[in-house]
Structure formats: C-alpha cells, structure tokens
mmCIF file of C-alpha atoms in Angstrom:
data_model
loop_
_atom_site.group_PDB
_atom_site.id
_atom_site.type_symbol
_atom_site.label_atom_id
_atom_site.label_comp_id
_atom_site.label_asym_id
_atom_site.label_seq_id
_atom_site.Cartn_x
_atom_site.Cartn_y
_atom_site.Cartn_z
ATOM 1 C CA MET A 1 5.972 -218.066 -13.125
ATOM 2 C CA LYS A 2 7.694 -217.730 -9.846
ATOM 3 C CA ALA A 3 11.518 -218.092 -9.812
ATOM 4 C CA SER A 4 13.440 -218.726 -6.784
ATOM 5 C CA GLN A 5 16.710 -216.848 -6.008
ATOM 6 C CA PHE A 6 19.521 -218.264 -4.315
ATOM 7 C CA SER A 7 22.644 -216.735 -2.522
ATOM 8 C CA PHE A 8 25.399 -219.285 -3.808
ATOM 9 C CA ALA A 9 27.766 -216.527 -4.900
ATOM 10 C CA ARG A 10 27.844 -215.442 -1.283
ATOM 11 C CA LEU A 11 27.986 -218.908 0.368
ATOM 12 C CA GLN A 12 31.565 -219.529 0.052
ATOM 13 C CA ASN A 13 32.343 -223.157 -1.165
ATOM 14 C CA ALA A 14 28.699 -224.109 -1.055
ATOM 15 C CA ASP A 15 27.935 -226.419 -3.895
ATOM 16 C CA PRO A 16 25.377 -225.021 -5.810
ATOM 17 C CA VAL A 17 23.062 -227.974 -6.582
ATOM 18 C CA LEU A 18 19.721 -227.911 -4.959
ATOM 19 C CA GLY A 19 18.047 -230.620 -2.762
ATOM 20 C CA VAL A 20 15.252 -231.119 -0.862
ATOM 21 C CA ASP A 21 16.560 -229.199 2.106
ATOM 22 C CA MET A 22 17.450 -226.240 0.081
ATOM 23 C CA SER A 23 15.406 -222.889 0.629
ATOM 24 C CA SER A 24 15.762 -219.817 -1.460
ATOM 25 C CA THR A 25 16.642 -216.377 -0.247
ATOM 26 C CA GLY A 26 14.059 -215.067 -2.170
ATOM 27 C CA GLU A 27 11.558 -215.525 -5.053
ATOM 28 C CA VAL A 28 10.422 -213.604 -7.819
ATOM 29 C CA GLY A 29 6.827 -213.845 -9.457
ATOM 30 C CA CYS A 30 6.604 -212.695 -13.315
ATOM 31 C CA LEU A 31 3.952 -212.521 -15.844
ATOM 32 C CA GLY A 32 4.231 -213.267 -19.687
ATOM 33 C CA ASP A 33 2.052 -213.617 -22.620
ATOM 34 C CA ASP A 34 2.857 -217.231 -22.594
ATOM 35 C CA LEU A 35 5.102 -219.662 -20.559
ATOM 36 C CA ASN A 36 8.310 -218.843 -22.384
ATOM 37 C CA GLU A 37 8.008 -215.092 -21.846
ATOM 38 C CA ALA A 38 6.969 -215.490 -17.977
ATOM 39 C CA LEU A 39 9.906 -218.086 -17.576
ATOM 40 C CA LEU A 40 12.504 -215.448 -19.200
ATOM 41 C CA ASN A 41 11.161 -212.703 -17.190
ATOM 42 C CA ALA A 42 11.436 -214.541 -13.897
ATOM 43 C CA LEU A 43 15.036 -215.939 -14.782
ATOM 44 C CA ILE A 44 15.882 -212.602 -15.853
ATOM 45 C CA ALA A 45 14.473 -211.017 -12.669
ATOM 46 C CA THR A 46 16.967 -213.697 -10.432
ATOM 47 C CA GLY A 47 20.073 -212.666 -12.452
ATOM 48 C CA TYR A 48 20.301 -214.808 -15.346
ATOM 49 C CA ARG A 49 21.552 -213.567 -18.543
ATOM 50 C CA VAL A 50 19.915 -214.817 -21.936
ATOM 51 C CA PRO A 51 22.443 -216.200 -23.993
ATOM 52 C CA GLU A 52 22.455 -215.232 -27.538
ATOM 53 C CA ALA A 53 24.109 -217.076 -30.424
ATOM 54 C CA PRO A 54 26.713 -217.720 -31.396
ATOM 55 C CA ALA A 55 27.778 -218.148 -27.649
ATOM 56 C CA ASN A 56 29.124 -221.375 -26.386
ATOM 57 C CA ILE A 57 26.820 -223.722 -24.068
ATOM 58 C CA LEU A 58 28.505 -226.360 -21.710
ATOM 59 C CA ILE A 59 26.195 -229.317 -20.742
ATOM 60 C CA SER A 60 27.371 -231.961 -18.672
ATOM 61 C CA SER A 61 23.943 -234.174 -18.369
ATOM 62 C CA GLY A 62 24.431 -236.759 -15.778
ATOM 63 C CA GLY A 63 23.012 -240.102 -16.521
ATOM 64 C CA VAL A 64 21.431 -241.758 -19.370
ATOM 65 C CA LYS A 65 17.939 -240.095 -18.593
ATOM 66 C CA GLY A 66 19.632 -236.483 -18.326
ATOM 67 C CA LYS A 67 21.190 -236.886 -21.943
ATOM 68 C CA LEU A 68 17.888 -238.140 -23.314
ATOM 69 C CA ASP A 69 16.145 -235.072 -21.930
ATOM 70 C CA LEU A 70 18.409 -232.568 -23.085
ATOM 71 C CA LEU A 71 19.224 -234.031 -26.499
ATOM 72 C CA GLU A 72 16.261 -232.139 -28.136
ATOM 73 C CA PRO A 73 17.102 -228.809 -26.392
ATOM 74 C CA ALA A 74 20.553 -229.414 -27.678
ATOM 75 C CA ARG A 75 19.637 -229.852 -31.280
ATOM 76 C CA GLN A 76 17.536 -226.520 -30.546
ATOM 77 C CA LEU A 77 20.856 -224.681 -29.747
ATOM 78 C CA THR A 78 22.730 -225.858 -32.834
ATOM 79 C CA LYS A 79 19.769 -224.721 -34.974
ATOM 80 C CA LYS A 80 19.978 -221.323 -33.487
ATOM 81 C CA GLY A 81 23.721 -221.081 -33.959
ATOM 82 C CA PHE A 82 24.895 -221.970 -30.354
ATOM 83 C CA ASN A 83 28.277 -223.997 -29.975
ATOM 84 C CA ILE A 84 27.733 -226.961 -27.719
ATOM 85 C CA TYR A 85 30.541 -228.057 -25.442
ATOM 86 C CA ALA A 86 29.965 -231.035 -23.289
ATOM 87 C CA THR A 87 31.820 -233.320 -21.171
ATOM 88 C CA GLU A 88 33.024 -236.617 -22.608
ATOM 89 C CA GLY A 89 29.905 -238.915 -22.181
ATOM 90 C CA THR A 90 27.431 -236.207 -23.223
ATOM 91 C CA ALA A 91 29.548 -235.094 -25.981
ATOM 92 C CA ARG A 92 29.923 -238.829 -27.249
ATOM 93 C CA PHE A 93 25.970 -239.459 -26.814
ATOM 94 C CA PHE A 94 25.069 -236.064 -28.758
ATOM 95 C CA CYS A 95 27.515 -236.787 -31.676
ATOM 96 C CA GLU A 96 26.116 -240.182 -31.792
ATOM 97 C CA ASN A 97 22.811 -238.804 -32.105
ATOM 98 C CA GLY A 98 23.523 -236.112 -34.714
ATOM 99 C CA VAL A 99 24.533 -233.186 -32.322
ATOM 100 C CA ASP A 100 27.666 -231.512 -33.090
ATOM 101 C CA ALA A 101 29.272 -231.131 -29.521
ATOM 102 C CA LYS A 102 32.963 -230.544 -28.618
ATOM 103 C CA THR A 103 34.520 -232.493 -25.927
ATOM 104 C CA VAL A 104 35.690 -230.637 -22.498
ATOM 105 C CA SER A 105 38.035 -232.376 -20.368
ATOM 106 C CA TRP A 106 37.162 -232.888 -16.340
ATOM 107 C CA PRO A 107 38.695 -230.524 -14.148
ATOM 108 C CA ASP A 108 40.986 -233.473 -13.035
ATOM 109 C CA GLU A 109 42.180 -234.052 -16.467
ATOM 110 C CA PRO A 110 44.909 -232.304 -18.253
ATOM 111 C CA GLY A 111 43.773 -231.043 -22.056
ATOM 112 C CA GLU A 112 43.435 -228.335 -24.277
ATOM 113 C CA ASN A 113 39.797 -227.818 -23.631
ATOM 114 C CA ASN A 114 39.906 -228.161 -19.664
ATOM 115 C CA VAL A 115 36.558 -227.072 -18.541
ATOM 116 C CA MET A 116 37.698 -225.208 -15.313
ATOM 117 C CA ASN A 117 40.239 -223.015 -17.486
ATOM 118 C CA MET A 118 37.448 -222.554 -19.930
ATOM 119 C CA ILE A 119 35.043 -221.200 -17.116
ATOM 120 C CA ALA A 120 37.588 -218.933 -15.666
ATOM 121 C CA ASP A 121 38.382 -217.774 -19.254
ATOM 122 C CA HIS A 122 34.480 -216.867 -19.457
ATOM 123 C CA LYS A 123 33.947 -218.925 -22.569
ATOM 124 C CA PHE A 124 30.335 -220.123 -21.377
ATOM 125 C CA ALA A 125 27.306 -218.146 -21.691
ATOM 126 C CA LEU A 126 25.395 -221.038 -19.727
ATOM 127 C CA ILE A 127 26.580 -224.126 -17.818
ATOM 128 C CA ILE A 128 24.158 -226.938 -17.321
ATOM 129 C CA ASN A 129 25.557 -229.524 -14.956
ATOM 130 C CA VAL A 130 23.461 -232.253 -13.639
ATOM 131 C CA PRO A 131 25.002 -234.449 -11.115
ATOM 132 C CA LYS A 132 25.384 -238.120 -12.446
ATOM 133 C CA ASN A 133 26.107 -240.262 -9.388
ATOM 134 C CA HIS A 134 27.795 -240.314 -6.010
ATOM 135 C CA THR A 135 31.244 -241.676 -6.840
ATOM 136 C CA LYS A 136 34.060 -239.363 -5.271
ATOM 137 C CA ARG A 137 34.990 -238.465 -8.886
ATOM 138 C CA GLU A 138 31.848 -237.413 -10.058
ATOM 139 C CA LEU A 139 31.215 -235.420 -7.156
ATOM 140 C CA THR A 140 34.264 -233.659 -6.910
ATOM 141 C CA ASN A 141 34.280 -233.028 -10.514
ATOM 142 C CA GLY A 142 30.661 -231.948 -10.565
ATOM 143 C CA TYR A 143 31.261 -229.501 -7.572
ATOM 144 C CA LYS A 144 34.114 -227.931 -9.356
ATOM 145 C CA ILE A 145 32.228 -227.093 -12.415
ATOM 146 C CA ARG A 146 29.225 -225.804 -10.345
ATOM 147 C CA ARG A 147 31.114 -223.842 -7.956
ATOM 148 C CA GLY A 148 33.678 -222.303 -10.924
ATOM 149 C CA ALA A 149 29.960 -221.551 -12.806
ATOM 150 C CA ILE A 150 29.125 -219.571 -9.743
ATOM 151 C CA ASP A 151 32.557 -218.072 -8.819
ATOM 152 C CA HIS A 152 32.966 -216.874 -12.352
ATOM 153 C CA ASN A 153 29.271 -215.224 -12.481
ATOM 154 C CA THR A 154 28.156 -217.754 -15.497
ATOM 155 C CA PRO A 155 24.473 -218.809 -15.478
ATOM 156 C CA LEU A 156 24.201 -222.358 -13.876
ATOM 157 C CA MET A 157 21.409 -225.047 -14.118
ATOM 158 C CA THR A 158 21.564 -228.336 -12.320
ATOM 159 C CA ASN A 159 17.839 -229.500 -13.293
ATOM 160 C CA THR A 160 17.097 -230.839 -16.716
ATOM 161 C CA ARG A 161 13.314 -229.750 -16.634
ATOM 162 C CA LEU A 162 14.301 -226.050 -15.866
ATOM 163 C CA ALA A 163 17.246 -226.380 -18.375
ATOM 164 C CA LYS A 164 15.003 -227.600 -21.134
ATOM 165 C CA ALA A 165 12.244 -224.833 -20.359
ATOM 166 C CA PHE A 166 14.992 -222.344 -20.267
ATOM 167 C CA ILE A 167 16.430 -223.254 -23.877
ATOM 168 C CA GLN A 168 13.136 -223.692 -25.122
ATOM 169 C CA ALA A 169 12.451 -220.305 -23.949
ATOM 170 C CA PHE A 170 15.169 -218.201 -25.126
ATOM 171 C CA CYS A 171 15.493 -220.305 -28.766
ATOM 172 C CA ALA A 172 11.874 -219.181 -29.146
ATOM 173 C CA LEU A 173 12.424 -215.603 -27.819
ATOM 174 C CA GLY A 174 15.025 -213.236 -27.718
ATOM 175 C CA GLN A 175 15.656 -210.925 -24.915
ATOM 176 C CA ASN A 176 14.566 -208.075 -27.138
ATOM 177 C CA ASP A 177 11.353 -209.812 -27.921
ATOM 178 C CA ILE A 178 10.358 -209.389 -24.307
ATOM 179 C CA LYS A 179 7.751 -206.416 -23.934
ATOM 180 C CA ILE A 180 7.658 -204.166 -20.523
ATOM 181 C CA LYS A 181 3.822 -204.214 -20.000
ATOM 182 C CA SER A 182 1.792 -203.097 -17.171
ATOM 183 C CA TRP A 183 -0.471 -205.329 -14.805
ATOM 184 C CA GLN A 184 -3.489 -203.905 -16.498
ATOM 185 C CA GLU A 185 -2.260 -205.210 -19.985
ATOM 186 C CA TYR A 186 -2.110 -208.572 -18.726
ATOM 187 C CA ASN A 187 -5.681 -208.531 -17.475
ATOM 188 C CA ALA A 188 -7.128 -207.359 -20.744
#
C-alpha cells in the first residue's frame, strides 16, 4: 500500500482538500498481511492516529452519494462504540437510516455544538469532510472545518473511498493488532 504525505500543516491557510493538481511532498510504501493492515501501516507512517472507541468521529459527507457511501461505515463505527457527530444534513440522513448521529453547528452558526469550538477543544479523533458543492457558504464552512482539523492536528479525510477503507481497517484491526514484521516474513 502506498500513501501520500502532504504538508498542509506547513502551508498556512491552504485548503487541505485534494484535487487533480495536488502533488504530495512524500510517499510511504507499506506492507501488511491484508489490505486493512497495509492501509493502517501506510496511514500511521504518514502521521495518522488510529481512533479508538469510544472516540468521537465527525462526518460531513457532502452530497447524496457521499451520504450513501458513508452510511455503512457509520454503522460499523457505532457498532464498535464510536460516537458519530455530523453536520445537519448528514446527521439527518444517518438518523433516518438507523445510525445515531449528533448534529454539530456549522462554523457560521451559533450553537452549543459549534464544530469549530469542538475542533479547538480536540473533541474529535477523526474528521471526514467531503466537499458538497461550490456555493460560497459550503466552500467557506467546509474550508474552516478542514483547516481547523489541520491546525489542531486532527486526522482529516476528504475522500469517501479512503474514509470507508480507513474505517473498515481500524474497525477490523486495532493498532495493537498490527505486527512488526521483517521484509522476509512477507515473502514467505
């Protein structure tokens, strides 16, 4: 498994969402006995921390496709004891489909669960923020959430496929389940 490493923490005010023009500042290649272990090894090597229950996970899934794609991973998270927080549309969709999710307020909304205050207070072990559309409000609020995650050193994912794979991996294997093995042991 190869994972790219980006320098968003060093790029002040850069929007940490990947596009076709993004270039990584490094890559890590890792092995594992299966896809889950290889993915966790690669993400850990690039600086990700593996969330452990009962941690809080924030999901802002973007459009309908993102909501559908992240529904089953959200179910996995709740079965493993994680707490799901979500932006209003995502929380409503999850709750309508049997996944308990607490609603957070957007950065530009006052409220008890204002997402920026929660990020600043390090309430989340993982933030998934998939851009929805190009309206000014969506771009501004999404940027603030993504930038807040980077500025507060919270693992951030902006791609549903990677988020699904990561959730599947850490729900299947805990960090303590990953074995340190030599190259030769993988060739056996």
